[in-house]
Amino acid sequence: MTSQPRRFDYLSWPKAEAAAKKHGSTLVWPFGACEQHGPHLPLATDNLFAETILKKVLDRLPNEFPIWSLPSQPIGFSPEHVSFPGTISVSSNLLLDLVLEVGQQASSFGFRRLLLFNAHGGQIGLLQAAARQLRLKSPTMAVLPCFLWSGISQLEELIPVKERAEGLHAGLAETSLMMSLEPDLVGSLRPLDGEHFSKESVASPPEGWSLEGAAPWAWLTKDLSVSGVIGDSRSSNQSLGNHLQELLIDHWARLLTNLMESEWPPVT
Ligand SMILES: [Zn+2]
Protein backbone atom coordinates (compact mmCIF):
# COMPACT_ATOMS: atom_id res chain seq x y z
CA MET A 1 0.00 0.00 0.00
CA THR A 2 1.49 3.29 -1.06
CA SER A 3 1.59 6.11 1.44
CA GLN A 4 -0.12 8.34 -1.15
CA PRO A 5 -3.18 6.29 -2.13
CA ARG A 6 -4.97 9.23 -3.71
CA ARG A 7 -2.24 10.46 -6.02
CA PHE A 8 -3.56 10.50 -9.58
CA ASP A 9 -0.06 10.19 -11.05
CA TYR A 10 0.58 7.02 -9.04
CA LEU A 11 -2.17 5.21 -10.96
CA SER A 12 -1.54 3.08 -14.04
CA TRP A 13 -3.16 4.39 -17.21
CA PRO A 14 -6.09 1.93 -17.15
CA LYS A 15 -6.80 2.92 -13.53
CA ALA A 16 -6.44 6.59 -14.41
CA GLU A 17 -8.86 6.14 -17.28
CA ALA A 18 -11.38 4.44 -15.00
CA ALA A 19 -10.90 7.05 -12.25
CA ALA A 20 -11.63 9.99 -14.51
CA LYS A 21 -14.80 8.37 -15.86
CA LYS A 22 -16.39 7.82 -12.44
CA HIS A 23 -19.49 9.83 -11.63
CA GLY A 24 -18.40 13.10 -9.98
CA SER A 25 -14.69 12.43 -10.58
CA THR A 26 -12.64 15.19 -8.99
CA LEU A 27 -9.01 16.20 -9.30
CA VAL A 28 -7.32 18.46 -6.73
CA TRP A 29 -4.21 20.38 -7.73
CA PRO A 30 -2.16 21.93 -4.89
CA PHE A 31 -0.45 25.25 -5.63
CA GLY A 32 2.48 26.66 -3.71
CA ALA A 33 5.31 29.07 -4.37
CA CYS A 34 9.09 29.24 -4.06
CA GLU A 35 9.45 32.57 -2.31
CA GLN A 36 11.08 34.23 0.65
CA HIS A 37 9.26 33.74 3.96
CA GLY A 38 11.42 35.93 6.19
CA PRO A 39 14.72 34.83 7.72
CA HIS A 40 13.07 31.98 9.67
CA LEU A 41 10.84 30.01 7.25
CA PRO A 42 11.75 28.04 4.10
CA LEU A 43 11.08 29.19 0.55
CA ALA A 44 8.74 26.22 0.08
CA THR A 45 6.43 27.26 2.94
CA ASP A 46 3.27 27.70 0.85
CA ASN A 47 3.94 24.58 -1.20
CA LEU A 48 4.53 22.51 1.89
CA PHE A 49 1.27 23.79 3.44
CA ALA A 50 -0.81 23.08 0.32
CA GLU A 51 0.65 19.60 -0.16
CA THR A 52 0.64 18.46 3.47
CA ILE A 53 -2.76 19.80 4.46
CA LEU A 54 -4.34 18.41 1.29
CA LYS A 55 -2.85 14.97 1.91
CA LYS A 56 -4.20 14.94 5.47
CA VAL A 57 -7.61 16.11 4.22
CA LEU A 58 -7.76 13.39 1.54
CA ASP A 59 -6.73 10.76 4.12
CA ARG A 60 -9.89 11.60 6.07
CA LEU A 61 -12.30 11.13 3.18
CA PRO A 62 -14.16 7.86 2.59
CA ASN A 63 -12.34 5.55 0.18
CA GLU A 64 -15.24 5.43 -2.22
CA PHE A 65 -15.10 9.15 -3.06
CA PRO A 66 -13.73 9.51 -6.61
CA ILE A 67 -11.14 12.17 -5.75
CA TRP A 68 -7.40 12.25 -6.50
CA SER A 69 -4.62 14.80 -6.22
CA LEU A 70 -2.10 15.91 -8.78
CA PRO A 71 1.48 16.58 -7.70
CA SER A 72 1.77 20.14 -6.47
CA GLN A 73 2.90 23.12 -8.52
CA PRO A 74 5.83 24.30 -6.37
CA ILE A 75 6.73 27.49 -8.25
CA GLY A 76 4.13 30.20 -8.56
CA PHE A 77 3.48 33.85 -9.30
CA SER A 78 5.37 35.83 -6.63
CA PRO A 79 6.38 39.22 -8.10
CA GLU A 80 5.95 40.89 -4.70
CA HIS A 81 8.89 38.92 -3.28
CA VAL A 82 11.44 38.92 -6.15
CA SER A 83 13.71 41.50 -4.53
CA PHE A 84 14.56 38.84 -1.93
CA PRO A 85 17.11 36.17 -2.91
CA GLY A 86 15.71 32.68 -3.29
CA THR A 87 12.37 33.77 -4.68
CA ILE A 88 11.63 32.14 -8.02
CA SER A 89 8.55 33.50 -9.74
CA VAL A 90 7.04 32.66 -13.10
CA SER A 91 5.08 35.15 -15.16
CA SER A 92 1.32 35.44 -14.85
CA ASN A 93 0.98 34.29 -18.49
CA LEU A 94 3.00 31.15 -17.86
CA LEU A 95 1.00 30.13 -14.80
CA LEU A 96 -2.27 30.90 -16.56
CA ASP A 97 -1.25 28.81 -19.58
CA LEU A 98 -0.15 25.96 -17.31
CA VAL A 99 -3.57 25.85 -15.64
CA LEU A 100 -5.30 25.96 -19.03
CA GLU A 101 -3.16 23.22 -20.59
CA VAL A 102 -3.21 20.81 -17.66
CA GLY A 103 -6.86 21.54 -16.95
CA GLN A 104 -7.98 20.90 -20.53
CA GLN A 105 -6.21 17.54 -20.53
CA ALA A 106 -7.82 16.58 -17.20
CA SER A 107 -11.16 17.48 -18.72
CA SER A 108 -10.43 15.42 -21.85
CA PHE A 109 -9.90 12.33 -19.65
CA GLY A 110 -13.42 12.87 -18.30
CA PHE A 111 -12.86 14.63 -14.97
CA ARG A 112 -15.92 16.58 -13.88
CA ARG A 113 -14.26 18.87 -11.35
CA LEU A 114 -10.84 20.43 -10.95
CA LEU A 115 -10.14 22.07 -7.61
CA LEU A 116 -7.15 24.42 -7.38
CA PHE A 117 -5.91 24.14 -3.78
CA ASN A 118 -3.72 27.20 -3.41
CA ALA A 119 -1.72 28.30 -0.37
CA HIS A 120 -0.05 31.43 -1.81
CA GLY A 121 -2.05 34.61 -1.21
CA GLY A 122 -0.30 36.46 -4.05
CA GLN A 123 -1.84 34.28 -6.76
CA ILE A 124 -5.46 34.10 -5.62
CA GLY A 125 -6.67 36.54 -8.28
CA LEU A 126 -4.60 34.97 -11.06
CA LEU A 127 -5.90 31.46 -10.32
CA GLN A 128 -9.47 32.77 -10.23
CA ALA A 129 -8.96 34.30 -13.68
CA ALA A 130 -7.32 31.09 -14.94
CA ALA A 131 -10.19 29.02 -13.54
CA ARG A 132 -12.79 31.07 -15.35
CA GLN A 133 -10.91 30.87 -18.66
CA LEU A 134 -10.47 27.12 -18.23
CA ARG A 135 -14.17 26.73 -17.53
CA LEU A 136 -14.91 28.40 -20.84
CA LYS A 137 -12.49 26.10 -22.71
CA SER A 138 -13.58 22.92 -20.92
CA PRO A 139 -17.36 23.18 -20.73
CA THR A 140 -17.95 19.79 -19.11
CA MET A 141 -15.60 20.34 -16.16
CA ALA A 142 -16.23 22.61 -13.17
CA VAL A 143 -13.20 24.53 -11.89
CA LEU A 144 -13.01 25.60 -8.24
CA PRO A 145 -10.20 28.00 -7.29
CA CYS A 146 -9.73 27.76 -3.50
CA PHE A 147 -7.35 29.44 -1.06
CA LEU A 148 -6.15 27.42 1.96
CA TRP A 149 -6.74 30.18 4.55
CA SER A 150 -10.04 31.56 3.22
CA GLY A 151 -13.43 31.06 4.81
CA ILE A 152 -12.23 29.80 8.19
CA SER A 153 -14.22 31.84 10.70
CA GLN A 154 -12.62 30.21 13.77
CA LEU A 155 -9.33 31.91 12.87
CA GLU A 156 -10.80 34.95 14.65
CA GLU A 157 -10.57 33.07 17.95
CA LEU A 158 -6.92 32.10 17.44
CA ILE A 159 -5.29 35.06 15.68
CA PRO A 160 -5.47 38.59 17.20
CA VAL A 161 -7.29 41.19 15.11
CA LYS A 162 -4.16 43.24 14.28
CA GLU A 163 -2.33 40.15 13.06
CA ARG A 164 -5.37 39.09 11.01
CA ALA A 165 -5.22 42.45 9.23
CA GLU A 166 -1.45 42.89 8.92
CA GLY A 167 0.03 39.43 9.38
CA LEU A 168 0.07 38.68 5.69
CA HIS A 169 3.34 36.87 5.31
CA ALA A 170 5.54 34.70 7.53
CA GLY A 171 3.72 36.07 10.57
CA LEU A 172 2.03 34.39 13.53
CA ALA A 173 -0.20 31.96 11.61
CA GLU A 174 2.31 30.72 9.03
CA THR A 175 5.15 30.44 11.53
CA SER A 176 3.02 28.53 14.06
CA LEU A 177 1.65 26.18 11.39
CA MET A 178 5.17 25.40 10.21
CA MET A 179 6.21 24.72 13.84
CA SER A 180 3.43 22.16 13.92
CA LEU A 181 4.09 20.54 10.52
CA GLU A 182 7.88 20.74 10.11
CA PRO A 183 9.48 22.20 13.26
CA ASP A 184 13.00 21.46 12.02
CA LEU A 185 12.48 23.92 9.16
CA VAL A 186 11.73 26.90 11.45
CA GLY A 187 14.63 29.21 12.32
CA SER A 188 14.92 31.23 15.50
CA LEU A 189 14.87 34.81 14.18
CA ARG A 190 11.63 36.72 14.85
CA PRO A 191 11.83 40.15 13.21
CA LEU A 192 8.97 42.57 13.74
CA ASP A 193 8.64 44.46 10.53
CA GLY A 194 5.00 45.28 11.01
CA GLU A 195 6.34 48.02 13.28
CA HIS A 196 8.58 49.29 10.54
CA PHE A 197 5.45 49.67 8.42
CA SER A 198 3.22 51.43 10.95
CA LYS A 199 5.97 53.78 12.19
CA GLU A 200 6.58 55.20 8.75
CA SER A 201 3.98 57.93 8.37
CA VAL A 202 4.28 57.73 4.61
CA ALA A 203 3.23 54.09 4.74
CA SER A 204 0.28 54.44 7.15
CA PRO A 205 -2.90 53.98 5.14
CA PRO A 206 -5.57 56.70 5.38
CA GLU A 207 -8.88 55.67 6.88
CA GLY A 208 -10.75 53.14 4.80
CA TRP A 209 -7.64 51.91 2.97
CA SER A 210 -5.61 48.83 3.82
CA LEU A 211 -3.02 46.35 2.57
CA GLU A 212 -5.69 43.86 1.54
CA GLY A 213 -9.45 43.77 1.78
CA ALA A 214 -12.04 46.20 0.48
CA ALA A 215 -9.73 49.00 -0.64
CA PRO A 216 -6.38 47.28 -1.18
CA TRP A 217 -2.99 48.16 -2.61
CA ALA A 218 -0.77 46.09 -4.93
CA TRP A 219 2.16 46.28 -2.51
CA LEU A 220 5.62 44.82 -2.96
CA THR A 221 7.16 43.27 0.13
CA LYS A 222 10.11 45.67 0.09
CA ASP A 223 7.62 48.57 0.48
CA LEU A 224 6.65 47.16 3.86
CA SER A 225 9.49 45.14 5.30
CA VAL A 226 13.26 44.81 5.30
CA SER A 227 13.21 41.25 6.66
CA GLY A 228 10.52 39.88 4.33
CA VAL A 229 8.12 39.33 7.23
CA ILE A 230 4.81 41.17 7.10
CA GLY A 231 3.26 40.64 10.49
CA ASP A 232 4.47 39.63 13.93
CA SER A 233 5.65 36.08 14.47
CA ARG A 234 7.19 36.64 17.93
CA SER A 235 4.52 34.73 19.84
CA SER A 236 4.37 31.82 17.39
CA ASN A 237 4.17 28.43 19.04
CA GLN A 238 3.57 24.81 18.22
CA SER A 239 0.33 24.52 20.18
CA LEU A 240 -1.24 27.33 18.14
CA GLY A 241 0.12 25.61 15.02
CA ASN A 242 -1.52 22.33 16.06
CA HIS A 243 -4.85 24.16 16.45
CA LEU A 244 -4.47 25.82 13.07
CA GLN A 245 -3.62 22.52 11.47
CA GLU A 246 -6.72 20.86 12.92
CA LEU A 247 -8.90 23.80 11.85
CA LEU A 248 -7.62 23.71 8.28
CA ILE A 249 -7.96 19.93 7.97
CA ASP A 250 -11.46 19.92 9.52
CA HIS A 251 -12.60 22.79 7.34
CA TRP A 252 -11.38 21.38 4.03
CA ALA A 253 -12.40 17.80 4.86
CA ARG A 254 -15.90 19.10 5.54
CA LEU A 255 -16.03 21.19 2.37
CA LEU A 256 -14.70 18.36 0.21
CA THR A 257 -17.13 15.89 1.78
CA ASN A 258 -20.03 18.24 1.07
CA LEU A 259 -18.79 18.67 -2.49
CA MET A 260 -18.30 14.97 -3.16
CA GLU A 261 -21.74 14.10 -1.77
CA SER A 262 -23.37 16.66 -4.03
CA GLU A 263 -23.91 17.35 -7.72
CA TRP A 264 -22.38 20.80 -7.23
CA PRO A 265 -21.63 22.83 -9.21
CA PRO A 266 -24.15 22.66 -12.03
CA VAL A 267 -22.28 22.31 -15.32
CA THR A 268 -24.43 22.85 -18.34
ZN1 LIG B 1 3.21 32.06 2.67
PDB file of N, CA and C and ligand atoms in Angstrom, residues 35 37 45-46 49 119-120 168-170 174, ligand 1:
ATOM      1  N   GLU A  35       9.274  31.135  -2.588  1.00  0.00           N
ATOM      2  CA  GLU A  35       9.454  32.570  -2.310  1.00  0.00           C
ATOM      3  C   GLU A  35       9.900  32.784  -0.876  1.00  0.00           C
ATOM      4  N   HIS A  37      10.202  33.692   2.828  1.00  0.00           N
ATOM      5  CA  HIS A  37       9.256  33.745   3.955  1.00  0.00           C
ATOM      6  C   HIS A  37       9.997  34.218   5.200  1.00  0.00           C
ATOM      7  N   THR A  45       7.487  27.246   1.919  1.00  0.00           N
ATOM      8  CA  THR A  45       6.432  27.258   2.941  1.00  0.00           C
ATOM      9  C   THR A  45       5.027  27.031   2.366  1.00  0.00           C
ATOM     10  N   ASP A  46       4.637  27.822   1.378  1.00  0.00           N
ATOM     11  CA  ASP A  46       3.268  27.699   0.850  1.00  0.00           C
ATOM     12  C   ASP A  46       3.046  26.348   0.188  1.00  0.00           C
ATOM     13  N   PHE A  49       2.598  23.708   2.813  1.00  0.00           N
ATOM     14  CA  PHE A  49       1.267  23.792   3.438  1.00  0.00           C
ATOM     15  C   PHE A  49       0.202  23.164   2.520  1.00  0.00           C
ATOM     16  N   ALA A 119      -2.117  27.791  -1.680  1.00  0.00           N
ATOM     17  CA  ALA A 119      -1.723  28.302  -0.366  1.00  0.00           C
ATOM     18  C   ALA A 119      -0.934  29.608  -0.458  1.00  0.00           C
ATOM     19  N   HIS A 120      -0.809  30.175  -1.654  1.00  0.00           N
ATOM     20  CA  HIS A 120      -0.050  31.431  -1.806  1.00  0.00           C
ATOM     21  C   HIS A 120      -1.008  32.598  -2.092  1.00  0.00           C
ATOM     22  N   LEU A 168       0.343  39.246   7.009  1.00  0.00           N
ATOM     23  CA  LEU A 168       0.066  38.680   5.693  1.00  0.00           C
ATOM     24  C   LEU A 168       1.103  37.649   5.257  1.00  0.00           C
ATOM     25  N   HIS A 169       2.283  37.708   5.879  1.00  0.00           N
ATOM     26  CA  HIS A 169       3.340  36.869   5.311  1.00  0.00           C
ATOM     27  C   HIS A 169       4.366  36.509   6.371  1.00  0.00           C
ATOM     28  N   ALA A 170       4.546  35.209   6.588  1.00  0.00           N
ATOM     29  CA  ALA A 170       5.537  34.697   7.533  1.00  0.00           C
ATOM     30  C   ALA A 170       5.311  35.234   8.947  1.00  0.00           C
ATOM     31  N   GLU A 174       1.453  31.576   9.857  1.00  0.00           N
ATOM     32  CA  GLU A 174       2.310  30.716   9.033  1.00  0.00           C
ATOM     33  C   GLU A 174       3.457  30.123   9.854  1.00  0.00           C
TER      34      GLU A 174
HETATM   35 ZN    ZN B   1       3.205  32.057   2.675  1.00  0.00          ZN
END
